[in-house]
Short mmCIF file of C-alpha atoms in Angstrom, two decimals:
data_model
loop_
_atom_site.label_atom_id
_atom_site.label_comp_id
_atom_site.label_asym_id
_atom_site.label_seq_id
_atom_site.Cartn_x
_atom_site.Cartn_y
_atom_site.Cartn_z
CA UNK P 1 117.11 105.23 72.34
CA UNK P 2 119.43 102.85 70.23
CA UNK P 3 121.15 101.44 73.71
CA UNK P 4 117.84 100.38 74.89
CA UNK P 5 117.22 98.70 71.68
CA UNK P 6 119.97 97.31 72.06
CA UNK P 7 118.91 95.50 75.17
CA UNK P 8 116.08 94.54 73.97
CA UNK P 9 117.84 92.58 71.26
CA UNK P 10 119.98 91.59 73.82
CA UNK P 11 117.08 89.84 76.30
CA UNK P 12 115.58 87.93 72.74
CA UNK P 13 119.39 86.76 72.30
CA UNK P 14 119.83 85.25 75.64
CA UNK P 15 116.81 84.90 76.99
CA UNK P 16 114.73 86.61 79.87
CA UNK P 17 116.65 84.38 82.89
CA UNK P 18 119.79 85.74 81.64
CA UNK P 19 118.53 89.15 80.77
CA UNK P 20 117.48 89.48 83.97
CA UNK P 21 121.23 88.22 85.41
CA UNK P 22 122.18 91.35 82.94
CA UNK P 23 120.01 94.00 84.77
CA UNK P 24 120.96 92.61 88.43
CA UNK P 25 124.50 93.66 87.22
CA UNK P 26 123.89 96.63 86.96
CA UNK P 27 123.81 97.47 90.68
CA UNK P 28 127.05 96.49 91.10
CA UNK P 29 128.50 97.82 87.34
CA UNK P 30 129.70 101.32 88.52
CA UNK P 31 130.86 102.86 92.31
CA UNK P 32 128.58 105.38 92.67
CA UNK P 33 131.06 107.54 94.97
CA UNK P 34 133.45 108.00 92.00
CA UNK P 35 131.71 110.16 90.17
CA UNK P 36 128.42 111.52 92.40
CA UNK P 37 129.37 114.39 94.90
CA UNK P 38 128.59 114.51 98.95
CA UNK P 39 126.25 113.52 100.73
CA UNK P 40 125.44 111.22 97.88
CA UNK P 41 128.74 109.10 97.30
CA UNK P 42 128.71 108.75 101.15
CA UNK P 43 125.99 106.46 101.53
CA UNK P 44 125.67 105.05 98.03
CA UNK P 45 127.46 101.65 98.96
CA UNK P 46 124.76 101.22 101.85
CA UNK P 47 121.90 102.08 99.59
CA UNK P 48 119.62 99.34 98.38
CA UNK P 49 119.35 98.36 95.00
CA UNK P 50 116.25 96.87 92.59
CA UNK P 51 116.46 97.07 89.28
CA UNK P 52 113.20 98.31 87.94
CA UNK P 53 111.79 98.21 84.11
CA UNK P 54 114.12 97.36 80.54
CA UNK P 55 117.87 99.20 82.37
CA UNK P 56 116.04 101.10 85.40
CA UNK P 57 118.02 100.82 88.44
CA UNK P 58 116.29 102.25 91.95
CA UNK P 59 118.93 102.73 94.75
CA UNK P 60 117.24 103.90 98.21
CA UNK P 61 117.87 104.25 101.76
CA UNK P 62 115.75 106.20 104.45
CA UNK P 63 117.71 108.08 107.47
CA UNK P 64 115.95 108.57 110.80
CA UNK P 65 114.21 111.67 110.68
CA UNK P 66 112.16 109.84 107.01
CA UNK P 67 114.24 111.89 104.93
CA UNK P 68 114.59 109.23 101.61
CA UNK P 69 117.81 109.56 99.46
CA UNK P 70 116.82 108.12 95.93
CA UNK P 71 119.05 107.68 93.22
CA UNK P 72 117.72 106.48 89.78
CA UNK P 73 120.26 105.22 86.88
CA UNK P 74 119.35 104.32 83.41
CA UNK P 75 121.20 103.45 79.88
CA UNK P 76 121.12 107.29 78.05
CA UNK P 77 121.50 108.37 74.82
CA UNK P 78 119.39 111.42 74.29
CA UNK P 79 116.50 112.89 75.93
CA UNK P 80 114.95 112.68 79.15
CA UNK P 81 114.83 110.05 81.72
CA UNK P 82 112.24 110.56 84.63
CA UNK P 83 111.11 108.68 87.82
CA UNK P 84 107.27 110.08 89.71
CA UNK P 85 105.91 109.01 92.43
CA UNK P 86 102.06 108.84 92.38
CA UNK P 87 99.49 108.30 95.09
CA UNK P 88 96.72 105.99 92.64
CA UNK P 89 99.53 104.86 90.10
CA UNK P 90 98.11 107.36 87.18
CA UNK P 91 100.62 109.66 85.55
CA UNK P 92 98.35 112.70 86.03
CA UNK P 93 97.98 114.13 89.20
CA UNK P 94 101.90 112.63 90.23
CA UNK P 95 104.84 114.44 90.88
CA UNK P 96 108.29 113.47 88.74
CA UNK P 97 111.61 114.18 89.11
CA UNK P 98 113.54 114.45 85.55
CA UNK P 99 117.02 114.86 84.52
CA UNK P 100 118.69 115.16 81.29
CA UNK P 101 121.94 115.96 79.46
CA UNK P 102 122.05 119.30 77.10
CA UNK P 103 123.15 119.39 73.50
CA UNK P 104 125.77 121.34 74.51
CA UNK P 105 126.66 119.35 77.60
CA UNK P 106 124.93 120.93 80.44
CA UNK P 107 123.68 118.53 83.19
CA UNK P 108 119.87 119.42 83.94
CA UNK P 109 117.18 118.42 86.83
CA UNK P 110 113.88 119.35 87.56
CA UNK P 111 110.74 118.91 89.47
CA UNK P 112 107.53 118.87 87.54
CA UNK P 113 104.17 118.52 88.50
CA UNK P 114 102.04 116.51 85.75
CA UNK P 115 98.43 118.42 85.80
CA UNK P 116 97.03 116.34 82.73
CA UNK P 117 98.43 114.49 80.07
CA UNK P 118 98.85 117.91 77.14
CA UNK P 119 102.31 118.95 76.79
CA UNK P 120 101.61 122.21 78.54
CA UNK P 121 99.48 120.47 81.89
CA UNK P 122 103.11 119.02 82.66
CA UNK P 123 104.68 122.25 84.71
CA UNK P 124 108.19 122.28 85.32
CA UNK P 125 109.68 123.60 89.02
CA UNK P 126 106.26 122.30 90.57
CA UNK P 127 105.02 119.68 92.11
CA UNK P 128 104.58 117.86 95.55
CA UNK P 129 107.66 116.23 96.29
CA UNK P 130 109.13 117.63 99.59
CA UNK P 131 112.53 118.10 98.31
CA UNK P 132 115.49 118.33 100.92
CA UNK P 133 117.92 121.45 101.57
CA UNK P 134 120.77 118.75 99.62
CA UNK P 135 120.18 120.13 95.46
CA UNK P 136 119.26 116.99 92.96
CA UNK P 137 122.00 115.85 90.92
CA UNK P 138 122.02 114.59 87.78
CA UNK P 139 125.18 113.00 86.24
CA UNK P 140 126.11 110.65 83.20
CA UNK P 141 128.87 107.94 83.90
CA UNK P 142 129.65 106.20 80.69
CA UNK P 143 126.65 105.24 79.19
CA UNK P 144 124.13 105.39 82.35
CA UNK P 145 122.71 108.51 83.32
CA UNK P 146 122.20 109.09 87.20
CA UNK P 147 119.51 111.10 89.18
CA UNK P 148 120.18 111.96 92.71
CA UNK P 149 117.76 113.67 95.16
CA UNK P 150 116.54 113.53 99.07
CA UNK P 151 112.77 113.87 99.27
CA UNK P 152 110.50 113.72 102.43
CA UNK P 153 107.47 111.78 101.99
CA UNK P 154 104.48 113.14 104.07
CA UNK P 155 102.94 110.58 104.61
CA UNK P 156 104.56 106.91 104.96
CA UNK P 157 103.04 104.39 103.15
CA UNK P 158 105.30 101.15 102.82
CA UNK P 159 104.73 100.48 99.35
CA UNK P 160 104.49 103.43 96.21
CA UNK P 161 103.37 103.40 92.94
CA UNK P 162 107.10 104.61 90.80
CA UNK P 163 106.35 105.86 87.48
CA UNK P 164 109.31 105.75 85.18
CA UNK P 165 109.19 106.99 81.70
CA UNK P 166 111.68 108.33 79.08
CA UNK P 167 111.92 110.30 75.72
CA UNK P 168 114.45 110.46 72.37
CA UNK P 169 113.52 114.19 72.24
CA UNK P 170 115.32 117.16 73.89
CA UNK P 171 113.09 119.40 76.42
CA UNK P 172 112.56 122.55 74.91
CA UNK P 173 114.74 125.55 76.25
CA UNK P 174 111.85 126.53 78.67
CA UNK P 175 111.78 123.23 79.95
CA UNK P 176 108.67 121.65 79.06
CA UNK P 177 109.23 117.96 78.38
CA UNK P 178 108.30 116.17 75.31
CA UNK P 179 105.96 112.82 74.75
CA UNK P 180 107.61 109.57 76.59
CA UNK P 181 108.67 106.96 74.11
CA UNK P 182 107.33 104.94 76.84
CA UNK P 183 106.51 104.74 80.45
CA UNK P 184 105.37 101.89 83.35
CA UNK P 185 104.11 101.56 86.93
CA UNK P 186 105.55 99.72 89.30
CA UNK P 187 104.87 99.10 92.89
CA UNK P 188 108.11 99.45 95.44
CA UNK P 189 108.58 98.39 99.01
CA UNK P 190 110.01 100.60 100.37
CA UNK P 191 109.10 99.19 103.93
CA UNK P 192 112.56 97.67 104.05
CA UNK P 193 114.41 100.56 102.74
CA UNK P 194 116.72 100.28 106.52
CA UNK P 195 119.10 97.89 104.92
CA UNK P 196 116.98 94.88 104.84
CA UNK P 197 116.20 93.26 101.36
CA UNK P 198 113.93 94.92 99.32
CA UNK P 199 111.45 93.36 97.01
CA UNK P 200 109.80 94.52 93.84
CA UNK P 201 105.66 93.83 93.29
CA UNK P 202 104.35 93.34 90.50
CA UNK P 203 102.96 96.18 88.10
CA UNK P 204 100.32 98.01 88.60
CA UNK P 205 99.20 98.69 85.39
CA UNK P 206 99.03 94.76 84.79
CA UNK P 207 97.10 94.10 88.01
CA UNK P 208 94.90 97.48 87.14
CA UNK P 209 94.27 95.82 83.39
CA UNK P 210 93.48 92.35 84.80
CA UNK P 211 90.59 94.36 87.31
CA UNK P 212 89.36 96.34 84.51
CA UNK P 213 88.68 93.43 81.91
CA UNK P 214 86.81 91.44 84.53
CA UNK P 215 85.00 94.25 85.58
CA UNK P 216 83.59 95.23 82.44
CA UNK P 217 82.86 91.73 81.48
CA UNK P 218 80.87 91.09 84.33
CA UNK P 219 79.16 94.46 84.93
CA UNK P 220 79.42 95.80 81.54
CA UNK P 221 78.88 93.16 79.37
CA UNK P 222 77.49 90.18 81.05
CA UNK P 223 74.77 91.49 83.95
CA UNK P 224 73.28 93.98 81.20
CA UNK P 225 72.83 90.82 78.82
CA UNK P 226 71.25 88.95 81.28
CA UNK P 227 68.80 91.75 82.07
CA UNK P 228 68.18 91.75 78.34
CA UNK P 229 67.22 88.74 78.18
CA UNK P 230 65.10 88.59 80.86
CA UNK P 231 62.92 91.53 79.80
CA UNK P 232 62.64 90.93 75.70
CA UNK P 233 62.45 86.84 76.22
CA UNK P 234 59.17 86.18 78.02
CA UNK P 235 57.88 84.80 75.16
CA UNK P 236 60.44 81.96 75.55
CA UNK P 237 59.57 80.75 78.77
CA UNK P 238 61.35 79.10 79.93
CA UNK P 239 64.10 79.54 77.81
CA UNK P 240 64.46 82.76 78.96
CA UNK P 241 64.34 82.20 82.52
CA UNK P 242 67.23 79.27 81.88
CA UNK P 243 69.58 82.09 79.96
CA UNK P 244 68.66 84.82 82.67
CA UNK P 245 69.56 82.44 85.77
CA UNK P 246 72.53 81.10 83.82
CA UNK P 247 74.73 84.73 82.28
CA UNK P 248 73.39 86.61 85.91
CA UNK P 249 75.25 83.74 87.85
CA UNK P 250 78.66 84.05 85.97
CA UNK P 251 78.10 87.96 85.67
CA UNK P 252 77.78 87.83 89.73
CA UNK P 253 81.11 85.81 89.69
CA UNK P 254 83.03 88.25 87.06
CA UNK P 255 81.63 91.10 89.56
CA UNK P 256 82.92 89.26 92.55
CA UNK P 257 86.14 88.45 91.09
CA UNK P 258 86.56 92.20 89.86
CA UNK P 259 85.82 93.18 93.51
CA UNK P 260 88.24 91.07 94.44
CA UNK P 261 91.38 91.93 92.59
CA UNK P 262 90.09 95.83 93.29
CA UNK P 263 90.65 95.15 96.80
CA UNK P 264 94.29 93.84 96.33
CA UNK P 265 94.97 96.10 94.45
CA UNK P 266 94.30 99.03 96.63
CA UNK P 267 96.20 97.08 99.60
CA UNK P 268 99.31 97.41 97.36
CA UNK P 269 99.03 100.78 96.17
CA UNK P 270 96.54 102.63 98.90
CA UNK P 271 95.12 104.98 96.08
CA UNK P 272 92.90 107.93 97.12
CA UNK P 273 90.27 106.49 94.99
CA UNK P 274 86.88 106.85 97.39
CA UNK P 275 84.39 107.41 94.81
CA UNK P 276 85.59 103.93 93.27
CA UNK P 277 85.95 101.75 95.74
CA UNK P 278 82.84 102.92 97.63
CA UNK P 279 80.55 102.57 94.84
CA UNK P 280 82.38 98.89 94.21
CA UNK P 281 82.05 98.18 97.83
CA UNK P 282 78.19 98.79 96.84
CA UNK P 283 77.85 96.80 93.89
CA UNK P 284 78.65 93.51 95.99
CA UNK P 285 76.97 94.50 98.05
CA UNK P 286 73.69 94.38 96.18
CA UNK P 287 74.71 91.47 94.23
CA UNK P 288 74.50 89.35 96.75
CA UNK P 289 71.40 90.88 97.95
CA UNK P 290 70.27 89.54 94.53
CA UNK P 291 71.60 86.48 94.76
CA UNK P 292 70.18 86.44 98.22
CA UNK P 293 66.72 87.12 97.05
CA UNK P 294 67.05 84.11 94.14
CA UNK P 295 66.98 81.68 96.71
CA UNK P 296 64.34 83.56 99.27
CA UNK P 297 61.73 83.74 95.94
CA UNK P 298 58.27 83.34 96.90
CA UNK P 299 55.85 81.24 95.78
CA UNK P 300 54.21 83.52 92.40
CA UNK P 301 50.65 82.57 93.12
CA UNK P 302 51.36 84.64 96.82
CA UNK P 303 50.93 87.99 97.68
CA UNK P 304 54.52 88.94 98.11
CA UNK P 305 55.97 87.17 95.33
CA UNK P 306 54.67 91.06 93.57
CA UNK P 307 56.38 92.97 96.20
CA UNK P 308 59.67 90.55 95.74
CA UNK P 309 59.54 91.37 91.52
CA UNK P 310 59.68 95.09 92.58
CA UNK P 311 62.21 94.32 94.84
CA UNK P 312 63.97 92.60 92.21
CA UNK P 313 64.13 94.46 89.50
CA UNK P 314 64.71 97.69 90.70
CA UNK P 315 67.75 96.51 93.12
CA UNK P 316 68.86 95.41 89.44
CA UNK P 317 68.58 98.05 87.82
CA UNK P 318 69.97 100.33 90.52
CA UNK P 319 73.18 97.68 90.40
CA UNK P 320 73.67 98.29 86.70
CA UNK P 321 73.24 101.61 86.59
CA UNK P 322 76.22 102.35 89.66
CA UNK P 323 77.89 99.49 87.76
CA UNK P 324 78.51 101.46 84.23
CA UNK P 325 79.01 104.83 86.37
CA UNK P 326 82.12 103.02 88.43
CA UNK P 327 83.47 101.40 85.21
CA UNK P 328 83.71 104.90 83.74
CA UNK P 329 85.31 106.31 87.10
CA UNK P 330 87.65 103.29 87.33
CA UNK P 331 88.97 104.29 83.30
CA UNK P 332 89.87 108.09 84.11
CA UNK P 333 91.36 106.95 87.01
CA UNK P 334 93.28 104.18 85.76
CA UNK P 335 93.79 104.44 82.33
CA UNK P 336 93.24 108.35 81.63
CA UNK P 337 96.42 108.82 79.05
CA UNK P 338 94.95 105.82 77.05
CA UNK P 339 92.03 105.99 74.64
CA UNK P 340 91.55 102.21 74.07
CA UNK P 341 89.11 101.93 77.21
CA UNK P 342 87.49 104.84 76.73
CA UNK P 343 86.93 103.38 73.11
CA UNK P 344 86.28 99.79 74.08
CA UNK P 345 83.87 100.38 76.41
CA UNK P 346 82.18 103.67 74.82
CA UNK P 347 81.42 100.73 72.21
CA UNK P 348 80.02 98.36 74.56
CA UNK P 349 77.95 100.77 76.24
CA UNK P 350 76.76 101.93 72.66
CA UNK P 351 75.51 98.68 71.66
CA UNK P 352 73.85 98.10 75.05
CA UNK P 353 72.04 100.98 75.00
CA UNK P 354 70.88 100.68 71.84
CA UNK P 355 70.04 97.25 71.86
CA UNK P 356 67.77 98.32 75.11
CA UNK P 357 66.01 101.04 72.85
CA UNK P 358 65.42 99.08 69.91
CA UNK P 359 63.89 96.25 72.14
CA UNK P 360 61.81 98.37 74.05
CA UNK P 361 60.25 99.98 71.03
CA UNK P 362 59.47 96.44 70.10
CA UNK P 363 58.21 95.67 72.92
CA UNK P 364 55.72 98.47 73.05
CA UNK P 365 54.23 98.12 69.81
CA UNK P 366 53.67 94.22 71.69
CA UNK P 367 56.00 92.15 69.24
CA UNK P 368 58.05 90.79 71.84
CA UNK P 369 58.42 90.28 75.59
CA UNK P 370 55.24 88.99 76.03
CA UNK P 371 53.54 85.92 75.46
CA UNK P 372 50.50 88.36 74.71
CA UNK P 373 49.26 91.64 72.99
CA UNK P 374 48.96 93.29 76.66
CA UNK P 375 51.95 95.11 77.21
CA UNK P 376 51.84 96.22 81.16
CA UNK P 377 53.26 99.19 82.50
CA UNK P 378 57.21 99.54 83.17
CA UNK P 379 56.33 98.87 86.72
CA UNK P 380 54.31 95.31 86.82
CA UNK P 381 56.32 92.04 86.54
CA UNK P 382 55.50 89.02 85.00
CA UNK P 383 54.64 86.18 87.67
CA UNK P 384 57.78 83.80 87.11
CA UNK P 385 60.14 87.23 86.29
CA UNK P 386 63.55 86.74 87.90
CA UNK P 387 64.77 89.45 85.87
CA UNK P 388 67.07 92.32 86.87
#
């Protein structure tokens, strides 16, 4: 769209404090009740208003009986504009509300329910919004286009993942959309929507980015190395024992930090997301089992300093295995229109693995891993092992 170009040019000129002066504006740049028809030009100057993403305005207000009246405005050229409202913040599996303006004129609004991210998984006149007997309305007011709808919300969660996307490109005369230029999450209250200020939280997709790098650095990345290094560099004692302690610790707090951020994340959002955040409750949950059982080592001329290695090692390797398994969950539910984390850490994983089977064989055949020819079965431990 050339107008939102325009305002992109437009925050470089005079800066993002001032850009952001530009977008408050636009609450107050039109009266809604000129132009909009009954019942929404009635309560339009009540309704509270956040402006969004780039020229996204959100104007809301919620009657007694939870019956939300939303109306979204945006700069419009050509196209689509569309706002969905999504339980985990993911585009698939949401519900959006869209609205354009024909070639020839016509204004047009539809529900669509977004089943996967192909051009034909996005079906139009579905989805799971509980519209109201009031029809949508979609209308363009100079150069802002305006969507208008009542929608009852089953269940009433005080803060919602809002998608908002847009295209260039026409929907085809059947309706089905084409690609967004672009699209972003963000994270409403809409606690306050009774007339009391409302504020915007941050995105989701940032927050959801920040969790996923730390996450895969700790659990992908750094844990598995340390495990590595553990098994394949006995013959280095204690070199190895220095490296193991050393990349398990920070792993541990990479793990704990993802954890972390997981956990405010889903306070902000609620996702329906059990598989995830069970299995993540898990993982630090054994970690610090592990961490636990550092400092409770026995002595490894006693008895139970053999039970403690089994102990050990296969609480560790339990850990990494539910680790890479809840990395993969957390990019198809996070990330599945993007193909950079499936790549990223498809090549991570790659390397691991292979790194593991190339070591092994060596280790076999008694080249490394052991100070000696003996190589013992997968199940003994070396005395001093502290390995995962």
């Amino acid at each position: 769209m050339r107008t939102l170009l325009g305002f992109y040019i437009l925050c470089l000129l005079l800066g993002q404090d001032l850009a952001d002066d530009v977008t408050q504006n636009l609450c107050f740049a039109n009266r809604l009740s000129d132009f909009l028809p009954p019942p929404y030009s009635n309560i339009s100057d009540s309704m509270l208003c956040t402006p969004l993403w780039n020229t996204f305005v959100l104007r809301y207000s919620e009657n007694r009986e939870n019956v939300m009246t939303i109306i979204l405005s945006a700069l419009y050229t050509t196209g689509w504009v569309g706002v969905g409202f999504s339980r985990d913040g993911r585009m698939v599996g949401s519900s959006a509300m869209v609205g354009w303006i024909s070639k020839k004129g016509h204004a047009k609004i539809k529900q669509y329910y977004l089943q996967g991210t192909e051009r034909d998984q996005v079906v139009p006149d579905q989805g799971e919004l509980q519209l109201q007997k009031v029809p949508p309305v979609v209308a363009l007011h100079g150069a802002m286009i305006y969507l208008a709808f009542q929608v009852k919300f089953t269940v009433k969660v005080p803060r919602r993942a809002v998608i908002l996307a847009f295209s260039s490109a026409y929907p085809s005369k059947l309706g089905r959309l084409s690609k967004h230029d672009d699209k972003i999450t963000v994270i409403v209250d809409f606690s306050k929507a009774n007339g009391v200020t409302s504020s915007i939280q941050t995105t989701a997709s940032s927050e959801k980015t920040r969790h996923g790098v730390i996450a895969i650095l700790g659990w992908g990345f750094l844990l598995p190395l340390g495990a590595i290094l553990a098994r394949y560099l006995r013959h280095r004692d204690p070199l190895w024992y220095y490296l193991h302690i050393c990349i398990q610790f920070t792993g541990f707090i990479f793990g704990l930090a993802a954890v972390i951020l997981g956990i405010q994340l889903y306070n902000r959002i609620q996702p329906d997301i059990p598989a995830h955040r069970g299995i993540g409750i898990f993982l630090l949950i054994l970690s610090i089992l592990q961490v636990l059982a550092f400092f409770a080592r026995p002595h490894k001329d006693t008895k139970m300093r053999r039970y403690w290695s089994w102990y050990h090692h296969w609480i560790g390797r339990v850990s990494l295995s539910f680790g890479a398994v809840n990395i993969v969950l957390g990019i198809r539910m996070a990330n599945s229109e993007e193909d950079g984390w499936r790549i990223g850490y498809g090549f991570v994983l790659s390397v691991t693995l292979l790194a593991f089977l190339v070591l092994e064989i060596f280790r076999i055949r008694g080249s490394i891993g052991s100070p000696s020819s003996h190589t013992p079965p997968s199940f003994e431990t070396h005395p001093s092992s502290t390995s995962v």
